[in-house]
Amino acid sequence: MSIKRLNGVHLKHFKNTESETTVSFPLSAKVILPMGQGMGAPCEPLVNVGDKVFVGQKIGDSDKFMSVPVHSSVSGTVKELRDYALPGGRYCKAVVIESDGKQTVDETIAPPEIKTADDFIKAVRESGAVGLGGAGFPTHVKLRFENHVDTLIINAAECEPYITSDYREMMENPSDVYDGIKLMLEKLNINRAKLCIEKNKPKAIRLFSKMAAKDSALDVVTLPSKYPQGAEKMLLFTATGRVVKENELIAAENAIVVNVSTVAFINRYIKTGMPLISRRLTVDGDAVGMPCNIEVLLGTTIKDILDYSNAKDYRKLIMGGPMMGVCMVDPEAPVIKTHNALLALKSDTLYKSTPCIRCGKCIKACPMNLMPTELEKAYHAKSREQLTALRVNLCMNCGACSYVCPAKRPLAETNCLSKEFLRNTAQK
Amino acid sequence: MEKLIVSPSPHQRGSVTTQKIMLFVIIALLPAIVAATVIFGIRALLLVLVCTASSVLFEFLCRKLMKRDNTISDLSAAVTGILLALNLPVNLPFWMAVLGSFVAIVIVKQLFGGIGQNFANPAIVGRIVLMLSFTPYMSSWLKPFWYKTADLTTSPTPLAAEWVVSYSSSSDFVGKITPPVSYMDLFLGKTGGCIGETCALALLIGGLFLVVTKVISPSTPIAFVGTVAVLTFIFKGDVLYQVLSGGLLLGAIFMATDYVTTPITTKGKIVFGIGCGIITFLIRNFGGFPEGVSFAILLMNLLTPYIDKLTKTRPFGFVKNKEVKQNG
């Protein structure tokens, strides 16, 4: 293997909330539940205005494979079906439910019956699980691999600054994490699991190393604290030395990668039958008076959380980490399944780009070994040939290049435009 | 409430800026400036000031004239000025130095679009133009510490100096060859030459600082100096003498590592360094000039786009010779 060490950047961690025990966020008067809360096709609403719904009741589903159902997080009455703007600019429906304050659980909620691997995967679909690490890939799709998988990689890198929601999951519910891993190994017939934790979380590493010592199927891998170590391809390489070839999926290298909070959730679902209606969220940023970790019902508006955490004078709201998170346009937007952090920042330094001085820092930072500065030139030259030759499609938009650029050029941002350009000009 | 800011990720940036990088280069050049002042007197410092001030002024005027954003605050013009000065003899008339700054900043840098756009190292071209235009001035070297003794006789640079061969008896065919300048004098810079090139110690301190602060990668200087050393060794020359004399260290550490005019990948930097080393060796030993570092770097500057083309990185998971599927 020619690659010995992955590129990346060392970021300041800002894990201010790492010792903040998760608190349950109070019930809001209403929740907004978008029908698309992750990758894949948005659902169609199964309820109409005026319908009574209960906690855990399925309110949206789709017949598409790459899709995950949505469940009500409260009991109450459907008030409105409205359009909801997805971050990519498309729209989907959202169900607005007024809570009756009773949180009556849907009576059909019961632990799913599982006999075969197929039952398990179907149950995972019914649970509404998507990758809770932020990307929101439908978990059931990931589990339905075709070739032999020998390694289950559990992603507990949490390499983005600020976010501690996965870490708190591990510290607060270690048995759910452990049992979830065992469950997945057993149901999917995978030999071994590697729980990958960045070395800036020594307590979690110690805790799970103790468990792994008694279990030959589980390894704990200590990852370097180098961003973006939590990206699937980087994680697989560090944990196993395997390189995912371009245009291949992780499964082609006989492994799957699942986020640690997702694993713990699946374990809870199999035990109780309660689908994904809430999630852990780190609330932080310099505008937040009380940085915290909260367990919040999906559909709760960001505004409520900002008020709760004493956020003041914020100018920028980010769902996710500062490297890959998405800016929020509207504080009235709801928390959805993919949100692992809410950052409220007072100011945003808007950098002025200066000419590239060819320092090559972007190339040394790119985990995919791409040449961001060359890609930028190729984009401005509108050269399909160059963009393709330089493999812009391998860019996962981690932002490491933009971060290190001394000329503050929008390199990662340009790669997004390049990918869009290639899509739009593809020969039909 | 004020409107929220919406921008694409990443939402945080590193603290390194172009200005900071240039500032670090200036800091790294300070030992050499101090050494130049000690060895060649206050006029050396004045020369540095004249070159720096004129470079910055030319940059300022050029940007003004071209109605572009002013870039003097990125400090790159100051770096060019200092580097040019360090490549000049101490008694060069100031107006010539200013002319050198003009060539470097106006012709080489700004006419090609300013920082990041020039294909050749401005300071090097400035020096070469002066050398070809005012050869007598550019090759008259006052002795070190001339200002103490008011001795205005000149001495050759270590590379141009005659090697002394002493025979112990008239029948000896093999004489004892001693270098015209001792290694210690070369290391400390007590010899004739451009004001900034003589003191190897000061240059090495600066280079170390740049490597430690990750401003430069050590690949270029190591490849450059290493190639000269290896070739000298193969051709049975005096390796240490060749490495410590002339503009090799100044060029290898500060000029061959210029981002803009040298290859961008580590592989490319090594190729560049080796190329510089070969050309320097050839000029020094077989060419018409005693020194060839400037020409070597300039020639390799011209090859940089081609080196870049051949030394691209290999993407993670790269598959060769395949039809790349497009999205959509």
PDB file of C-alpha atoms in Angstrom, chain B residues 20-270:
ATOM      1  CA  LYS B  20       1.280  35.795   8.091  1.00  0.00           C
ATOM      2  CA  ILE B  21       3.274  33.527   5.800  1.00  0.00           C
ATOM      3  CA  MET B  22       5.122  36.497   4.317  1.00  0.00           C
ATOM      4  CA  LEU B  23       5.746  37.893   7.791  1.00  0.00           C
ATOM      5  CA  PHE B  24       7.298  34.577   8.813  1.00  0.00           C
ATOM      6  CA  VAL B  25       9.574  34.704   5.772  1.00  0.00           C
ATOM      7  CA  ILE B  26      10.660  38.204   6.765  1.00  0.00           C
ATOM      8  CA  ILE B  27      11.344  36.993  10.311  1.00  0.00           C
ATOM      9  CA  ALA B  28      13.341  34.096   8.884  1.00  0.00           C
ATOM     10  CA  LEU B  29      15.402  36.560   6.850  1.00  0.00           C
ATOM     11  CA  LEU B  30      16.260  38.705   9.872  1.00  0.00           C
ATOM     12  CA  PRO B  31      19.316  36.642  10.919  1.00  0.00           C
ATOM     13  CA  ALA B  32      20.688  37.042   7.397  1.00  0.00           C
ATOM     14  CA  ILE B  33      20.037  40.798   7.486  1.00  0.00           C
ATOM     15  CA  VAL B  34      21.764  41.084  10.854  1.00  0.00           C
ATOM     16  CA  ALA B  35      24.687  39.003   9.608  1.00  0.00           C
ATOM     17  CA  ALA B  36      24.918  41.162   6.461  1.00  0.00           C
ATOM     18  CA  THR B  37      25.014  44.316   8.581  1.00  0.00           C
ATOM     19  CA  VAL B  38      27.686  42.912  10.868  1.00  0.00           C
ATOM     20  CA  ILE B  39      29.824  41.618   8.028  1.00  0.00           C
ATOM     21  CA  PHE B  40      29.364  44.340   5.438  1.00  0.00           C
ATOM     22  CA  GLY B  41      28.461  47.319   7.573  1.00  0.00           C
ATOM     23  CA  ILE B  42      25.580  49.712   7.806  1.00  0.00           C
ATOM     24  CA  ARG B  43      25.502  50.171   4.042  1.00  0.00           C
ATOM     25  CA  ALA B  44      24.253  46.611   3.745  1.00  0.00           C
ATOM     26  CA  LEU B  45      21.319  47.467   5.975  1.00  0.00           C
ATOM     27  CA  LEU B  46      20.688  50.616   3.934  1.00  0.00           C
ATOM     28  CA  LEU B  47      20.695  48.515   0.781  1.00  0.00           C
ATOM     29  CA  VAL B  48      18.047  46.261   2.310  1.00  0.00           C
ATOM     30  CA  LEU B  49      15.966  49.271   3.279  1.00  0.00           C
ATOM     31  CA  VAL B  50      16.294  50.887  -0.151  1.00  0.00           C
ATOM     32  CA  CYS B  51      15.272  47.698  -1.954  1.00  0.00           C
ATOM     33  CA  THR B  52      12.387  46.977   0.397  1.00  0.00           C
ATOM     34  CA  ALA B  53      11.041  50.517   0.328  1.00  0.00           C
ATOM     35  CA  SER B  54      11.321  50.795  -3.442  1.00  0.00           C
ATOM     36  CA  SER B  55       9.709  47.378  -3.973  1.00  0.00           C
ATOM     37  CA  VAL B  56       6.770  48.262  -1.780  1.00  0.00           C
ATOM     38  CA  LEU B  57       6.463  51.653  -3.449  1.00  0.00           C
ATOM     39  CA  PHE B  58       6.517  50.137  -6.945  1.00  0.00           C
ATOM     40  CA  GLU B  59       3.900  47.598  -5.901  1.00  0.00           C
ATOM     41  CA  PHE B  60       1.731  50.370  -4.470  1.00  0.00           C
ATOM     42  CA  LEU B  61       2.044  52.576  -7.563  1.00  0.00           C
ATOM     43  CA  CYS B  62       1.473  49.679  -9.927  1.00  0.00           C
ATOM     44  CA  ARG B  63      -1.718  48.567  -8.236  1.00  0.00           C
ATOM     45  CA  LYS B  64      -2.901  52.175  -8.093  1.00  0.00           C
ATOM     46  CA  LEU B  65      -2.180  52.698 -11.770  1.00  0.00           C
ATOM     47  CA  MET B  66      -3.902  49.475 -12.742  1.00  0.00           C
ATOM     48  CA  LYS B  67      -6.869  50.383 -10.533  1.00  0.00           C
ATOM     49  CA  ARG B  68      -6.661  47.142  -8.600  1.00  0.00           C
ATOM     50  CA  ASP B  69      -6.901  46.356  -4.898  1.00  0.00           C
ATOM     51  CA  ASN B  70      -3.762  47.310  -3.134  1.00  0.00           C
ATOM     52  CA  THR B  71      -1.713  44.337  -2.091  1.00  0.00           C
ATOM     53  CA  ILE B  72       1.218  45.879  -0.233  1.00  0.00           C
ATOM     54  CA  SER B  73      -0.245  44.713   3.068  1.00  0.00           C
ATOM     55  CA  ASP B  74       0.271  41.073   2.099  1.00  0.00           C
ATOM     56  CA  LEU B  75       3.999  41.832   2.578  1.00  0.00           C
ATOM     57  CA  SER B  76       5.023  39.886  -0.508  1.00  0.00           C
ATOM     58  CA  ALA B  77       6.607  42.988  -2.061  1.00  0.00           C
ATOM     59  CA  ALA B  78       8.631  43.503   1.105  1.00  0.00           C
ATOM     60  CA  VAL B  79       9.872  39.912   0.924  1.00  0.00           C
ATOM     61  CA  THR B  80      10.898  40.434  -2.708  1.00  0.00           C
ATOM     62  CA  GLY B  81      12.726  43.638  -1.786  1.00  0.00           C
ATOM     63  CA  ILE B  82      14.667  42.001   1.040  1.00  0.00           C
ATOM     64  CA  LEU B  83      15.571  38.993  -1.084  1.00  0.00           C
ATOM     65  CA  LEU B  84      16.766  41.202  -3.914  1.00  0.00           C
ATOM     66  CA  ALA B  85      18.934  43.231  -1.541  1.00  0.00           C
ATOM     67  CA  LEU B  86      20.465  40.107  -0.047  1.00  0.00           C
ATOM     68  CA  ASN B  87      21.498  39.126  -3.573  1.00  0.00           C
ATOM     69  CA  LEU B  88      23.451  42.331  -4.221  1.00  0.00           C
ATOM     70  CA  PRO B  89      27.015  43.405  -3.446  1.00  0.00           C
ATOM     71  CA  VAL B  90      27.313  45.931  -0.645  1.00  0.00           C
ATOM     72  CA  ASN B  91      28.748  48.772  -2.726  1.00  0.00           C
ATOM     73  CA  LEU B  92      26.153  48.706  -5.494  1.00  0.00           C
ATOM     74  CA  PRO B  93      24.850  52.218  -6.206  1.00  0.00           C
ATOM     75  CA  PHE B  94      21.397  52.649  -4.732  1.00  0.00           C
ATOM     76  CA  TRP B  95      19.854  53.731  -8.023  1.00  0.00           C
ATOM     77  CA  MET B  96      20.804  50.384  -9.512  1.00  0.00           C
ATOM     78  CA  ALA B  97      19.186  48.616  -6.589  1.00  0.00           C
ATOM     79  CA  VAL B  98      16.025  50.636  -7.198  1.00  0.00           C
ATOM     80  CA  LEU B  99      16.153  49.643 -10.842  1.00  0.00           C
ATOM     81  CA  GLY B 100      16.391  46.022  -9.716  1.00  0.00           C
ATOM     82  CA  SER B 101      13.274  46.484  -7.578  1.00  0.00           C
ATOM     83  CA  PHE B 102      11.516  47.993 -10.581  1.00  0.00           C
ATOM     84  CA  VAL B 103      12.317  44.992 -12.740  1.00  0.00           C
ATOM     85  CA  ALA B 104      11.292  42.590  -9.982  1.00  0.00           C
ATOM     86  CA  ILE B 105       8.029  44.191  -8.951  1.00  0.00           C
ATOM     87  CA  VAL B 106       6.779  45.974 -12.050  1.00  0.00           C
ATOM     88  CA  ILE B 107       7.976  43.815 -14.898  1.00  0.00           C
ATOM     89  CA  VAL B 108       8.174  40.339 -13.403  1.00  0.00           C
ATOM     90  CA  LYS B 109       5.375  40.473 -10.849  1.00  0.00           C
ATOM     91  CA  GLN B 110       2.733  43.080 -11.603  1.00  0.00           C
ATOM     92  CA  LEU B 111       2.731  42.926 -15.400  1.00  0.00           C
ATOM     93  CA  PHE B 112       1.865  39.270 -15.080  1.00  0.00           C
ATOM     94  CA  GLY B 113      -0.987  39.948 -12.675  1.00  0.00           C
ATOM     95  CA  GLY B 114       0.589  40.394  -9.272  1.00  0.00           C
ATOM     96  CA  ILE B 115       0.934  37.966  -6.417  1.00  0.00           C
ATOM     97  CA  GLY B 116       0.366  34.377  -7.399  1.00  0.00           C
ATOM     98  CA  GLN B 117       0.584  35.018 -11.139  1.00  0.00           C
ATOM     99  CA  ASN B 118       4.264  35.587 -11.904  1.00  0.00           C
ATOM    100  CA  PHE B 119       6.045  32.670 -13.521  1.00  0.00           C
ATOM    101  CA  ALA B 120       9.552  33.624 -12.424  1.00  0.00           C
ATOM    102  CA  ASN B 121      10.931  34.640  -9.071  1.00  0.00           C
ATOM    103  CA  PRO B 122      10.926  38.480  -9.113  1.00  0.00           C
ATOM    104  CA  ALA B 123      14.004  38.912  -6.935  1.00  0.00           C
ATOM    105  CA  ILE B 124      15.997  36.490  -9.044  1.00  0.00           C
ATOM    106  CA  VAL B 125      15.125  38.169 -12.313  1.00  0.00           C
ATOM    107  CA  GLY B 126      15.878  41.551 -10.717  1.00  0.00           C
ATOM    108  CA  ARG B 127      19.298  40.289  -9.750  1.00  0.00           C
ATOM    109  CA  ILE B 128      19.987  38.706 -13.129  1.00  0.00           C
ATOM    110  CA  VAL B 129      19.000  41.869 -15.013  1.00  0.00           C
ATOM    111  CA  LEU B 130      21.323  43.920 -12.818  1.00  0.00           C
ATOM    112  CA  MET B 131      24.086  41.376 -13.234  1.00  0.00           C
ATOM    113  CA  LEU B 132      23.874  41.428 -17.019  1.00  0.00           C
ATOM    114  CA  SER B 133      23.417  45.200 -17.210  1.00  0.00           C
ATOM    115  CA  PHE B 134      26.001  46.334 -14.681  1.00  0.00           C
ATOM    116  CA  THR B 135      28.386  43.425 -14.632  1.00  0.00           C
ATOM    117  CA  PRO B 136      31.386  45.315 -13.203  1.00  0.00           C
ATOM    118  CA  TYR B 137      29.322  46.689 -10.318  1.00  0.00           C
ATOM    119  CA  MET B 138      27.608  43.409  -9.710  1.00  0.00           C
ATOM    120  CA  SER B 139      30.877  41.506  -9.509  1.00  0.00           C
ATOM    121  CA  SER B 140      32.954  43.741  -7.336  1.00  0.00           C
ATOM    122  CA  TRP B 141      33.053  42.432  -3.827  1.00  0.00           C
ATOM    123  CA  LEU B 142      34.314  44.390  -0.875  1.00  0.00           C
ATOM    124  CA  LYS B 143      36.066  42.357   1.767  1.00  0.00           C
ATOM    125  CA  PRO B 144      34.194  41.476   4.932  1.00  0.00           C
ATOM    126  CA  PHE B 145      34.559  44.131   7.633  1.00  0.00           C
ATOM    127  CA  TRP B 146      35.853  46.582   5.029  1.00  0.00           C
ATOM    128  CA  TYR B 147      34.141  49.366   6.945  1.00  0.00           C
ATOM    129  CA  LYS B 148      36.402  48.859   9.954  1.00  0.00           C
ATOM    130  CA  THR B 149      39.599  49.305   8.026  1.00  0.00           C
ATOM    131  CA  ALA B 150      38.242  51.534   5.278  1.00  0.00           C
ATOM    132  CA  ASP B 151      39.811  48.993   2.937  1.00  0.00           C
ATOM    133  CA  LEU B 152      38.122  49.471  -0.409  1.00  0.00           C
ATOM    134  CA  THR B 153      40.060  46.838  -2.305  1.00  0.00           C
ATOM    135  CA  THR B 154      37.877  44.059  -3.576  1.00  0.00           C
ATOM    136  CA  SER B 155      38.238  40.328  -3.214  1.00  0.00           C
ATOM    137  CA  PRO B 156      36.829  37.499  -5.273  1.00  0.00           C
ATOM    138  CA  THR B 157      33.969  35.408  -3.965  1.00  0.00           C
ATOM    139  CA  PRO B 158      34.883  31.988  -2.628  1.00  0.00           C
ATOM    140  CA  LEU B 159      33.720  30.416  -5.869  1.00  0.00           C
ATOM    141  CA  ALA B 160      35.844  32.692  -8.057  1.00  0.00           C
ATOM    142  CA  ALA B 161      38.895  32.600  -5.822  1.00  0.00           C
ATOM    143  CA  GLU B 162      41.988  30.744  -6.920  1.00  0.00           C
ATOM    144  CA  TRP B 163      42.720  27.621  -4.999  1.00  0.00           C
ATOM    145  CA  VAL B 164      46.164  27.718  -3.539  1.00  0.00           C
ATOM    146  CA  VAL B 165      48.357  24.792  -4.368  1.00  0.00           C
ATOM    147  CA  SER B 166      51.483  24.563  -2.307  1.00  0.00           C
ATOM    148  CA  TYR B 167      54.264  22.142  -3.038  1.00  0.00           C
ATOM    149  CA  SER B 168      56.384  20.999  -0.221  1.00  0.00           C
ATOM    150  CA  SER B 169      59.335  20.426  -2.519  1.00  0.00           C
ATOM    151  CA  SER B 170      59.921  21.197  -6.175  1.00  0.00           C
ATOM    152  CA  SER B 171      59.895  17.522  -7.105  1.00  0.00           C
ATOM    153  CA  ASP B 172      56.366  16.990  -5.738  1.00  0.00           C
ATOM    154  CA  PHE B 173      53.710  16.616  -8.390  1.00  0.00           C
ATOM    155  CA  VAL B 174      50.875  16.414  -5.927  1.00  0.00           C
ATOM    156  CA  GLY B 175      50.685  19.599  -3.970  1.00  0.00           C
ATOM    157  CA  LYS B 176      48.675  20.322  -0.868  1.00  0.00           C
ATOM    158  CA  ILE B 177      45.518  22.110  -1.951  1.00  0.00           C
ATOM    159  CA  THR B 178      43.952  24.481   0.533  1.00  0.00           C
ATOM    160  CA  PRO B 179      40.662  26.265  -0.022  1.00  0.00           C
ATOM    161  CA  PRO B 180      41.026  30.025  -0.411  1.00  0.00           C
ATOM    162  CA  VAL B 181      38.539  30.560   2.415  1.00  0.00           C
ATOM    163  CA  SER B 182      38.391  28.368   5.487  1.00  0.00           C
ATOM    164  CA  TYR B 183      35.211  26.371   6.151  1.00  0.00           C
ATOM    165  CA  MET B 184      34.644  28.251   9.382  1.00  0.00           C
ATOM    166  CA  ASP B 185      34.848  31.600   7.601  1.00  0.00           C
ATOM    167  CA  LEU B 186      32.405  30.304   4.994  1.00  0.00           C
ATOM    168  CA  PHE B 187      30.029  29.086   7.680  1.00  0.00           C
ATOM    169  CA  LEU B 188      30.116  32.390   9.529  1.00  0.00           C
ATOM    170  CA  GLY B 189      30.118  34.436   6.312  1.00  0.00           C
ATOM    171  CA  LYS B 190      33.510  36.111   6.674  1.00  0.00           C
ATOM    172  CA  THR B 191      34.103  36.226   2.938  1.00  0.00           C
ATOM    173  CA  GLY B 192      33.265  38.319  -0.075  1.00  0.00           C
ATOM    174  CA  GLY B 193      29.941  37.956  -1.817  1.00  0.00           C
ATOM    175  CA  CYS B 194      26.384  39.222  -1.961  1.00  0.00           C
ATOM    176  CA  ILE B 195      25.430  40.668   1.394  1.00  0.00           C
ATOM    177  CA  GLY B 196      22.927  37.987   2.312  1.00  0.00           C
ATOM    178  CA  GLU B 197      24.533  34.890   0.894  1.00  0.00           C
ATOM    179  CA  THR B 198      27.773  34.622   2.813  1.00  0.00           C
ATOM    180  CA  CYS B 199      26.645  33.699   6.312  1.00  0.00           C
ATOM    181  CA  ALA B 200      25.547  30.064   6.129  1.00  0.00           C
ATOM    182  CA  LEU B 201      24.738  30.034   9.825  1.00  0.00           C
ATOM    183  CA  ALA B 202      22.182  32.850   9.568  1.00  0.00           C
ATOM    184  CA  LEU B 203      20.560  31.267   6.522  1.00  0.00           C
ATOM    185  CA  LEU B 204      20.301  27.887   8.203  1.00  0.00           C
ATOM    186  CA  ILE B 205      18.685  29.437  11.286  1.00  0.00           C
ATOM    187  CA  GLY B 206      16.132  31.143   9.026  1.00  0.00           C
ATOM    188  CA  GLY B 207      15.527  27.950   7.077  1.00  0.00           C
ATOM    189  CA  LEU B 208      15.015  25.948  10.232  1.00  0.00           C
ATOM    190  CA  PHE B 209      12.490  28.507  11.441  1.00  0.00           C
ATOM    191  CA  LEU B 210      10.540  28.252   8.185  1.00  0.00           C
ATOM    192  CA  VAL B 211      10.524  24.456   8.313  1.00  0.00           C
ATOM    193  CA  VAL B 212       9.444  24.355  11.958  1.00  0.00           C
ATOM    194  CA  THR B 213       6.641  26.855  11.330  1.00  0.00           C
ATOM    195  CA  LYS B 214       5.659  24.795   8.258  1.00  0.00           C
ATOM    196  CA  VAL B 215       5.999  27.758   5.933  1.00  0.00           C
ATOM    197  CA  ILE B 216       8.270  25.768   3.649  1.00  0.00           C
ATOM    198  CA  SER B 217       8.727  22.072   3.161  1.00  0.00           C
ATOM    199  CA  PRO B 218      12.329  20.953   3.531  1.00  0.00           C
ATOM    200  CA  SER B 219      12.103  18.866   0.330  1.00  0.00           C
ATOM    201  CA  THR B 220      13.269  21.574  -2.063  1.00  0.00           C
ATOM    202  CA  PRO B 221      16.329  22.795  -0.120  1.00  0.00           C
ATOM    203  CA  ILE B 222      17.389  19.237   0.692  1.00  0.00           C
ATOM    204  CA  ALA B 223      17.008  18.097  -2.921  1.00  0.00           C
ATOM    205  CA  PHE B 224      18.779  21.208  -4.226  1.00  0.00           C
ATOM    206  CA  VAL B 225      21.742  21.237  -1.838  1.00  0.00           C
ATOM    207  CA  GLY B 226      21.889  17.446  -1.820  1.00  0.00           C
ATOM    208  CA  THR B 227      22.183  17.294  -5.610  1.00  0.00           C
ATOM    209  CA  VAL B 228      25.011  19.842  -5.659  1.00  0.00           C
ATOM    210  CA  ALA B 229      26.749  17.895  -2.891  1.00  0.00           C
ATOM    211  CA  VAL B 230      26.365  14.520  -4.595  1.00  0.00           C
ATOM    212  CA  LEU B 231      27.519  15.802  -7.995  1.00  0.00           C
ATOM    213  CA  THR B 232      30.478  17.568  -6.410  1.00  0.00           C
ATOM    214  CA  PHE B 233      31.358  14.348  -4.623  1.00  0.00           C
ATOM    215  CA  ILE B 234      31.114  12.304  -7.821  1.00  0.00           C
ATOM    216  CA  PHE B 235      33.317  14.779  -9.690  1.00  0.00           C
ATOM    217  CA  LYS B 236      35.775  14.759  -6.797  1.00  0.00           C
ATOM    218  CA  GLY B 237      35.235  18.353  -5.763  1.00  0.00           C
ATOM    219  CA  ASP B 238      35.193  19.792  -2.271  1.00  0.00           C
ATOM    220  CA  VAL B 239      31.626  19.095  -1.139  1.00  0.00           C
ATOM    221  CA  LEU B 240      31.523  21.272   1.958  1.00  0.00           C
ATOM    222  CA  TYR B 241      33.163  24.177   0.177  1.00  0.00           C
ATOM    223  CA  GLN B 242      30.658  24.021  -2.676  1.00  0.00           C
ATOM    224  CA  VAL B 243      27.708  23.838  -0.327  1.00  0.00           C
ATOM    225  CA  LEU B 244      28.795  26.725   1.856  1.00  0.00           C
ATOM    226  CA  SER B 245      29.924  29.090  -0.899  1.00  0.00           C
ATOM    227  CA  GLY B 246      28.061  31.404  -3.157  1.00  0.00           C
ATOM    228  CA  GLY B 247      24.314  31.788  -3.191  1.00  0.00           C
ATOM    229  CA  LEU B 248      23.443  28.130  -2.796  1.00  0.00           C
ATOM    230  CA  LEU B 249      21.938  28.227   0.685  1.00  0.00           C
ATOM    231  CA  LEU B 250      20.214  31.577   0.166  1.00  0.00           C
ATOM    232  CA  GLY B 251      18.794  30.317  -3.107  1.00  0.00           C
ATOM    233  CA  ALA B 252      17.859  26.859  -1.891  1.00  0.00           C
ATOM    234  CA  ILE B 253      16.208  27.976   1.337  1.00  0.00           C
ATOM    235  CA  PHE B 254      14.559  31.236   0.327  1.00  0.00           C
ATOM    236  CA  MET B 255      14.248  31.431  -3.453  1.00  0.00           C
ATOM    237  CA  ALA B 256      13.719  27.862  -4.612  1.00  0.00           C
ATOM    238  CA  THR B 257      10.963  27.538  -2.009  1.00  0.00           C
ATOM    239  CA  ASP B 258       8.918  30.451  -3.350  1.00  0.00           C
ATOM    240  CA  TYR B 259       5.411  29.010  -3.612  1.00  0.00           C
ATOM    241  CA  VAL B 260       4.311  30.829  -6.724  1.00  0.00           C
ATOM    242  CA  THR B 261       7.151  29.930  -9.036  1.00  0.00           C
ATOM    243  CA  THR B 262       7.916  26.379  -7.950  1.00  0.00           C
ATOM    244  CA  PRO B 263       5.962  23.113  -8.177  1.00  0.00           C
ATOM    245  CA  ILE B 264       3.077  22.603  -5.809  1.00  0.00           C
ATOM    246  CA  THR B 265       3.347  18.945  -4.815  1.00  0.00           C
ATOM    247  CA  THR B 266       6.124  17.413  -2.734  1.00  0.00           C
ATOM    248  CA  LYS B 267       7.099  15.188  -5.636  1.00  0.00           C
ATOM    249  CA  GLY B 268       7.327  18.249  -7.866  1.00  0.00           C
ATOM    250  CA  LYS B 269       9.379  20.134  -5.299  1.00  0.00           C
ATOM    251  CA  ILE B 270      11.935  17.334  -5.205  1.00  0.00           C
TER     252      ILE B 270
END
